[in-house]
Amino acid sequence: ECFSLPVTAIGEKVFYMFAYLKSIRLPARLREIGRAAFAGCSDLTKIDFPMTLESVAQEAFVKSGLTSVFFPVNVVSVGEHAFFGCSDLEKVRFMGKDAAIGPGAFAKCALTDIVLPENLTELQSEVLRENRRLAALHIPKTVEAVWEYALADTGLISIEIPEAVEVIAEGAFANSPRLESLSFGSNVREIGPSPLSFCPN
């Protein structure tokens, strides 16, 4: 427990590969969680972020044992591959409106439910790739681009692309065997190669 310490940042790889770490109480003034800080903490199933948290760096929780994650309103950045390979992670909630989410941030998880930031502008490459249990997703109306393989290998049944989207990149929805319908607005000006490859339905 480090709740009483005046710590505002947890640095790179501080708890890296602490496979036996089962619980931690974060400092009340914490603003940043560094790169790979909790990567490989496979026994860590729950973590409560303080309201002061602003950023989670790349690979911060790679292959950890987390089952759900709730980001407080002050979080503005979740880095590349931050939660990659969290095979027990089912639920994610962003309480704030303006967070940016890096490429592959939630790839290869077990998501069944995710609430994205209301003002999100991009679905970065591979951001939700290989979430095969994810059957439904609300894409914020502010999203302007769906990048490479952003929603590939999912369990999505239907996808409604907001009117603001201009770019749908390569393989954006590929290999989604349950996908039955896709709709998008008149602002789309570019569709990359094979966005629906291996989507038999």
PDB file of C-alpha atoms in Angstrom:
ATOM      1  CA  GLU A   1       0.000   0.000   0.000  1.00  0.00           C
ATOM      2  CA  CYS A   2       1.349   3.402  -0.997  1.00  0.00           C
ATOM      3  CA  PHE A   3      -1.803   5.434  -0.434  1.00  0.00           C
ATOM      4  CA  SER A   4      -0.279   7.753   2.185  1.00  0.00           C
ATOM      5  CA  LEU A   5       2.815   8.680   0.174  1.00  0.00           C
ATOM      6  CA  PRO A   6       2.992  12.004  -1.758  1.00  0.00           C
ATOM      7  CA  VAL A   7       3.626  10.165  -5.018  1.00  0.00           C
ATOM      8  CA  THR A   8       2.365  11.723  -8.277  1.00  0.00           C
ATOM      9  CA  ALA A   9       3.916   9.279 -10.761  1.00  0.00           C
ATOM     10  CA  ILE A  10       4.741   5.579 -10.929  1.00  0.00           C
ATOM     11  CA  GLY A  11       7.751   5.195 -13.180  1.00  0.00           C
ATOM     12  CA  GLU A  12       8.709   2.781 -15.922  1.00  0.00           C
ATOM     13  CA  LYS A  13       8.603  -0.905 -14.995  1.00  0.00           C
ATOM     14  CA  VAL A  14       8.261  -0.266 -11.251  1.00  0.00           C
ATOM     15  CA  PHE A  15       6.179  -3.430 -10.766  1.00  0.00           C
ATOM     16  CA  TYR A  16       7.194  -5.101 -14.023  1.00  0.00           C
ATOM     17  CA  MET A  17       6.544  -8.868 -14.005  1.00  0.00           C
ATOM     18  CA  PHE A  18       5.506  -8.928 -10.335  1.00  0.00           C
ATOM     19  CA  ALA A  19       3.338 -11.948 -11.090  1.00  0.00           C
ATOM     20  CA  TYR A  20       2.544 -12.444  -7.395  1.00  0.00           C
ATOM     21  CA  LEU A  21       1.170  -8.900  -6.889  1.00  0.00           C
ATOM     22  CA  LYS A  22      -2.515  -9.346  -6.020  1.00  0.00           C
ATOM     23  CA  SER A  23      -3.573  -5.889  -4.833  1.00  0.00           C
ATOM     24  CA  ILE A  24      -2.326  -2.337  -4.613  1.00  0.00           C
ATOM     25  CA  ARG A  25      -3.758   0.890  -3.234  1.00  0.00           C
ATOM     26  CA  LEU A  26      -2.547   3.763  -5.337  1.00  0.00           C
ATOM     27  CA  PRO A  27      -1.525   7.193  -3.992  1.00  0.00           C
ATOM     28  CA  ALA A  28      -4.311   9.733  -3.719  1.00  0.00           C
ATOM     29  CA  ARG A  29      -2.362  12.337  -5.755  1.00  0.00           C
ATOM     30  CA  LEU A  30      -1.239  10.029  -8.545  1.00  0.00           C
ATOM     31  CA  ARG A  31      -1.235  11.614 -12.016  1.00  0.00           C
ATOM     32  CA  GLU A  32       0.827   9.275 -14.181  1.00  0.00           C
ATOM     33  CA  ILE A  33       1.405   5.549 -14.552  1.00  0.00           C
ATOM     34  CA  GLY A  34       4.597   4.888 -16.520  1.00  0.00           C
ATOM     35  CA  ARG A  35       5.511   2.543 -19.307  1.00  0.00           C
ATOM     36  CA  ALA A  36       5.121  -1.151 -18.433  1.00  0.00           C
ATOM     37  CA  ALA A  37       4.681  -0.202 -14.772  1.00  0.00           C
ATOM     38  CA  PHE A  38       2.386  -3.167 -14.090  1.00  0.00           C
ATOM     39  CA  ALA A  39       3.104  -5.293 -17.158  1.00  0.00           C
ATOM     40  CA  GLY A  40       2.965  -9.004 -16.454  1.00  0.00           C
ATOM     41  CA  CYS A  41       1.179  -8.619 -13.097  1.00  0.00           C
ATOM     42  CA  SER A  42      -0.971 -11.640 -13.853  1.00  0.00           C
ATOM     43  CA  ASP A  43      -2.447 -11.941 -10.337  1.00  0.00           C
ATOM     44  CA  LEU A  44      -3.525  -8.293 -10.230  1.00  0.00           C
ATOM     45  CA  THR A  45      -7.270  -8.543 -10.922  1.00  0.00           C
ATOM     46  CA  LYS A  46      -8.449  -5.164  -9.631  1.00  0.00           C
ATOM     47  CA  ILE A  47      -7.097  -1.642  -9.417  1.00  0.00           C
ATOM     48  CA  ASP A  48      -8.811   1.587  -8.376  1.00  0.00           C
ATOM     49  CA  PHE A  49      -7.461   4.686 -10.076  1.00  0.00           C
ATOM     50  CA  PRO A  50      -7.530   7.922  -8.034  1.00  0.00           C
ATOM     51  CA  MET A  51      -9.513  10.861  -9.397  1.00  0.00           C
ATOM     52  CA  THR A  52      -6.254  12.746 -10.007  1.00  0.00           C
ATOM     53  CA  LEU A  53      -4.970  10.262 -12.612  1.00  0.00           C
ATOM     54  CA  GLU A  54      -4.287  11.885 -15.998  1.00  0.00           C
ATOM     55  CA  SER A  55      -2.311   9.397 -18.091  1.00  0.00           C
ATOM     56  CA  VAL A  56      -1.580   5.698 -18.460  1.00  0.00           C
ATOM     57  CA  ALA A  57       1.551   5.115 -20.533  1.00  0.00           C
ATOM     58  CA  GLN A  58       2.197   2.549 -23.227  1.00  0.00           C
ATOM     59  CA  GLU A  59       2.272  -1.095 -22.172  1.00  0.00           C
ATOM     60  CA  ALA A  60       1.434  -0.084 -18.588  1.00  0.00           C
ATOM     61  CA  PHE A  61      -0.744  -3.146 -17.874  1.00  0.00           C
ATOM     62  CA  VAL A  62       0.232  -5.571 -20.650  1.00  0.00           C
ATOM     63  CA  LYS A  63      -0.889  -9.101 -19.815  1.00  0.00           C
ATOM     64  CA  SER A  64      -2.065  -8.181 -16.342  1.00  0.00           C
ATOM     65  CA  GLY A  65      -4.945 -10.012 -14.664  1.00  0.00           C
ATOM     66  CA  LEU A  66      -7.356  -7.079 -14.554  1.00  0.00           C
ATOM     67  CA  THR A  67     -11.031  -7.905 -15.100  1.00  0.00           C
ATOM     68  CA  SER A  68     -12.425  -4.356 -15.282  1.00  0.00           C
ATOM     69  CA  VAL A  69     -11.038  -0.833 -15.605  1.00  0.00           C
ATOM     70  CA  PHE A  70     -12.734   2.482 -14.794  1.00  0.00           C
ATOM     71  CA  PHE A  71     -10.920   5.626 -15.891  1.00  0.00           C
ATOM     72  CA  PRO A  72     -11.705   8.767 -13.857  1.00  0.00           C
ATOM     73  CA  VAL A  73     -12.719  12.020 -15.530  1.00  0.00           C
ATOM     74  CA  ASN A  74      -9.215  13.540 -15.545  1.00  0.00           C
ATOM     75  CA  VAL A  75      -7.657  10.803 -17.691  1.00  0.00           C
ATOM     76  CA  VAL A  76      -6.650  12.324 -21.049  1.00  0.00           C
ATOM     77  CA  SER A  77      -4.320   9.670 -22.424  1.00  0.00           C
ATOM     78  CA  VAL A  78      -4.111   5.873 -22.558  1.00  0.00           C
ATOM     79  CA  GLY A  79      -0.962   4.783 -24.357  1.00  0.00           C
ATOM     80  CA  GLU A  80      -0.182   2.291 -27.084  1.00  0.00           C
ATOM     81  CA  HIS A  81      -0.769  -1.328 -26.041  1.00  0.00           C
ATOM     82  CA  ALA A  82      -1.533  -0.150 -22.498  1.00  0.00           C
ATOM     83  CA  PHE A  83      -3.799  -3.147 -21.775  1.00  0.00           C
ATOM     84  CA  PHE A  84      -2.719  -5.440 -24.604  1.00  0.00           C
ATOM     85  CA  GLY A  85      -3.244  -9.123 -23.918  1.00  0.00           C
ATOM     86  CA  CYS A  86      -5.282  -8.713 -20.721  1.00  0.00           C
ATOM     87  CA  SER A  87      -7.157 -11.933 -21.369  1.00  0.00           C
ATOM     88  CA  ASP A  88      -9.541 -11.501 -18.405  1.00  0.00           C
ATOM     89  CA  LEU A  89     -10.430  -7.851 -19.047  1.00  0.00           C
ATOM     90  CA  GLU A  90     -14.184  -7.727 -19.735  1.00  0.00           C
ATOM     91  CA  LYS A  91     -15.343  -4.200 -18.885  1.00  0.00           C
ATOM     92  CA  VAL A  92     -13.860  -0.743 -19.567  1.00  0.00           C
ATOM     93  CA  ARG A  93     -15.414   2.639 -18.756  1.00  0.00           C
ATOM     94  CA  PHE A  94     -14.153   6.129 -19.538  1.00  0.00           C
ATOM     95  CA  MET A  95     -15.833   8.598 -17.205  1.00  0.00           C
ATOM     96  CA  GLY A  96     -14.289  11.644 -18.915  1.00  0.00           C
ATOM     97  CA  LYS A  97     -15.051  12.991 -22.382  1.00  0.00           C
ATOM     98  CA  ASP A  98     -11.674  13.890 -23.853  1.00  0.00           C
ATOM     99  CA  ALA A  99      -9.259  10.974 -23.500  1.00  0.00           C
ATOM    100  CA  ALA A 100      -7.103   9.810 -26.411  1.00  0.00           C
ATOM    101  CA  ILE A 101      -6.557   6.066 -26.781  1.00  0.00           C
ATOM    102  CA  GLY A 102      -3.384   4.720 -28.402  1.00  0.00           C
ATOM    103  CA  PRO A 103      -3.001   1.953 -31.006  1.00  0.00           C
ATOM    104  CA  GLY A 104      -3.639  -1.546 -29.713  1.00  0.00           C
ATOM    105  CA  ALA A 105      -4.544  -0.229 -26.268  1.00  0.00           C
ATOM    106  CA  PHE A 106      -7.193  -2.919 -25.668  1.00  0.00           C
ATOM    107  CA  ALA A 107      -6.198  -5.511 -28.247  1.00  0.00           C
ATOM    108  CA  LYS A 108      -6.411  -9.208 -27.381  1.00  0.00           C
ATOM    109  CA  CYS A 109      -8.641  -8.708 -24.349  1.00  0.00           C
ATOM    110  CA  ALA A 110     -11.941 -10.353 -23.379  1.00  0.00           C
ATOM    111  CA  LEU A 111     -14.097  -7.246 -23.623  1.00  0.00           C
ATOM    112  CA  THR A 112     -17.858  -7.614 -23.549  1.00  0.00           C
ATOM    113  CA  ASP A 113     -18.560  -3.996 -22.624  1.00  0.00           C
ATOM    114  CA  ILE A 114     -16.629  -0.777 -23.300  1.00  0.00           C
ATOM    115  CA  VAL A 115     -17.718   2.853 -22.992  1.00  0.00           C
ATOM    116  CA  LEU A 116     -15.440   5.102 -25.037  1.00  0.00           C
ATOM    117  CA  PRO A 117     -14.744   8.797 -24.318  1.00  0.00           C
ATOM    118  CA  GLU A 118     -17.570  10.966 -25.625  1.00  0.00           C
ATOM    119  CA  ASN A 119     -15.233  13.257 -27.609  1.00  0.00           C
ATOM    120  CA  LEU A 120     -12.931  10.590 -29.043  1.00  0.00           C
ATOM    121  CA  THR A 121     -11.687  11.608 -32.504  1.00  0.00           C
ATOM    122  CA  GLU A 122     -10.004   8.419 -33.773  1.00  0.00           C
ATOM    123  CA  LEU A 123     -10.211   4.665 -33.432  1.00  0.00           C
ATOM    124  CA  GLN A 124      -6.502   3.989 -33.607  1.00  0.00           C
ATOM    125  CA  SER A 125      -5.014   0.983 -35.358  1.00  0.00           C
ATOM    126  CA  GLU A 126      -5.789  -2.344 -33.684  1.00  0.00           C
ATOM    127  CA  VAL A 127      -7.279  -0.533 -30.684  1.00  0.00           C
ATOM    128  CA  LEU A 128      -9.921  -3.243 -30.115  1.00  0.00           C
ATOM    129  CA  ARG A 129      -8.521  -6.016 -32.272  1.00  0.00           C
ATOM    130  CA  GLU A 130      -9.164  -9.610 -31.187  1.00  0.00           C
ATOM    131  CA  ASN A 131     -11.964  -8.888 -28.750  1.00  0.00           C
ATOM    132  CA  ARG A 132     -14.046 -11.784 -29.972  1.00  0.00           C
ATOM    133  CA  ARG A 133     -16.619 -11.505 -27.181  1.00  0.00           C
ATOM    134  CA  LEU A 134     -17.431  -7.888 -28.012  1.00  0.00           C
ATOM    135  CA  ALA A 135     -20.864  -8.045 -29.671  1.00  0.00           C
ATOM    136  CA  ALA A 136     -21.877  -4.368 -29.525  1.00  0.00           C
ATOM    137  CA  LEU A 137     -20.054  -1.040 -29.592  1.00  0.00           C
ATOM    138  CA  HIS A 138     -21.188   2.579 -29.552  1.00  0.00           C
ATOM    139  CA  ILE A 139     -18.742   4.684 -31.559  1.00  0.00           C
ATOM    140  CA  PRO A 140     -18.786   8.338 -30.452  1.00  0.00           C
ATOM    141  CA  LYS A 141     -20.173  10.766 -33.019  1.00  0.00           C
ATOM    142  CA  THR A 142     -16.931  12.787 -32.908  1.00  0.00           C
ATOM    143  CA  VAL A 143     -14.808   9.970 -34.414  1.00  0.00           C
ATOM    144  CA  GLU A 144     -13.340  11.017 -37.777  1.00  0.00           C
ATOM    145  CA  ALA A 145     -11.172   8.011 -38.663  1.00  0.00           C
ATOM    146  CA  VAL A 146     -11.178   4.250 -38.172  1.00  0.00           C
ATOM    147  CA  TRP A 147      -7.581   3.149 -38.671  1.00  0.00           C
ATOM    148  CA  GLU A 148      -5.965  -0.152 -39.694  1.00  0.00           C
ATOM    149  CA  TYR A 149      -7.573  -3.228 -38.109  1.00  0.00           C
ATOM    150  CA  ALA A 150      -9.151  -1.072 -35.376  1.00  0.00           C
ATOM    151  CA  LEU A 151     -12.185  -3.375 -35.068  1.00  0.00           C
ATOM    152  CA  ALA A 152     -10.822  -6.499 -36.703  1.00  0.00           C
ATOM    153  CA  ASP A 153     -11.289  -9.968 -35.214  1.00  0.00           C
ATOM    154  CA  THR A 154     -14.222  -8.952 -33.022  1.00  0.00           C
ATOM    155  CA  GLY A 155     -17.617 -10.426 -32.235  1.00  0.00           C
ATOM    156  CA  LEU A 156     -19.470  -7.336 -33.453  1.00  0.00           C
ATOM    157  CA  ILE A 157     -22.790  -8.071 -35.154  1.00  0.00           C
ATOM    158  CA  SER A 158     -23.485  -4.607 -36.526  1.00  0.00           C
ATOM    159  CA  ILE A 159     -21.431  -1.436 -36.805  1.00  0.00           C
ATOM    160  CA  GLU A 160     -22.778   2.078 -37.230  1.00  0.00           C
ATOM    161  CA  ILE A 161     -20.071   4.494 -38.329  1.00  0.00           C
ATOM    162  CA  PRO A 162     -20.747   8.114 -37.287  1.00  0.00           C
ATOM    163  CA  GLU A 163     -21.357  10.807 -39.885  1.00  0.00           C
ATOM    164  CA  ALA A 164     -18.071  12.549 -39.005  1.00  0.00           C
ATOM    165  CA  VAL A 165     -15.904   9.618 -40.182  1.00  0.00           C
ATOM    166  CA  GLU A 166     -13.858  10.446 -43.286  1.00  0.00           C
ATOM    167  CA  VAL A 167     -11.375   7.558 -43.382  1.00  0.00           C
ATOM    168  CA  ILE A 168     -11.866   3.812 -43.032  1.00  0.00           C
ATOM    169  CA  ALA A 169      -8.448   2.227 -43.249  1.00  0.00           C
ATOM    170  CA  GLU A 170      -7.143  -1.158 -44.339  1.00  0.00           C
ATOM    171  CA  GLY A 171      -8.735  -4.191 -42.707  1.00  0.00           C
ATOM    172  CA  ALA A 172     -10.735  -2.010 -40.309  1.00  0.00           C
ATOM    173  CA  PHE A 173     -13.383  -4.685 -39.659  1.00  0.00           C
ATOM    174  CA  ALA A 174     -11.676  -7.752 -41.102  1.00  0.00           C
ATOM    175  CA  ASN A 175     -12.105 -11.292 -39.826  1.00  0.00           C
ATOM    176  CA  SER A 176     -15.297 -10.574 -37.895  1.00  0.00           C
ATOM    177  CA  PRO A 177     -17.390 -13.672 -38.610  1.00  0.00           C
ATOM    178  CA  ARG A 178     -20.527 -12.461 -36.792  1.00  0.00           C
ATOM    179  CA  LEU A 179     -20.707  -9.102 -38.551  1.00  0.00           C
ATOM    180  CA  GLU A 180     -24.001  -8.779 -40.445  1.00  0.00           C
ATOM    181  CA  SER A 181     -24.355  -5.059 -41.153  1.00  0.00           C
ATOM    182  CA  LEU A 182     -22.243  -1.946 -41.572  1.00  0.00           C
ATOM    183  CA  SER A 183     -23.449   1.596 -42.170  1.00  0.00           C
ATOM    184  CA  PHE A 184     -21.598   4.858 -42.667  1.00  0.00           C
ATOM    185  CA  GLY A 185     -22.373   8.414 -43.707  1.00  0.00           C
ATOM    186  CA  SER A 186     -21.679  10.563 -46.735  1.00  0.00           C
ATOM    187  CA  ASN A 187     -18.473  12.117 -45.360  1.00  0.00           C
ATOM    188  CA  VAL A 188     -16.371   9.000 -45.979  1.00  0.00           C
ATOM    189  CA  ARG A 189     -13.796   9.954 -48.624  1.00  0.00           C
ATOM    190  CA  GLU A 190     -11.352   7.060 -48.309  1.00  0.00           C
ATOM    191  CA  ILE A 191     -11.806   3.317 -47.790  1.00  0.00           C
ATOM    192  CA  GLY A 192      -8.626   1.277 -47.556  1.00  0.00           C
ATOM    193  CA  PRO A 193      -7.982  -2.250 -48.852  1.00  0.00           C
ATOM    194  CA  SER A 194      -9.974  -5.224 -47.576  1.00  0.00           C
ATOM    195  CA  PRO A 195     -11.945  -3.544 -44.780  1.00  0.00           C
ATOM    196  CA  LEU A 196     -14.379  -6.492 -44.682  1.00  0.00           C
ATOM    197  CA  SER A 197     -12.214  -9.435 -45.639  1.00  0.00           C
ATOM    198  CA  PHE A 198     -13.226 -12.732 -44.018  1.00  0.00           C
ATOM    199  CA  CYS A 199     -16.608 -11.377 -42.861  1.00  0.00           C
ATOM    200  CA  PRO A 200     -18.829 -14.116 -44.339  1.00  0.00           C
ATOM    201  CA  ASN A 201     -22.122 -12.768 -43.010  1.00  0.00           C
TER     202      ASN A 201
END
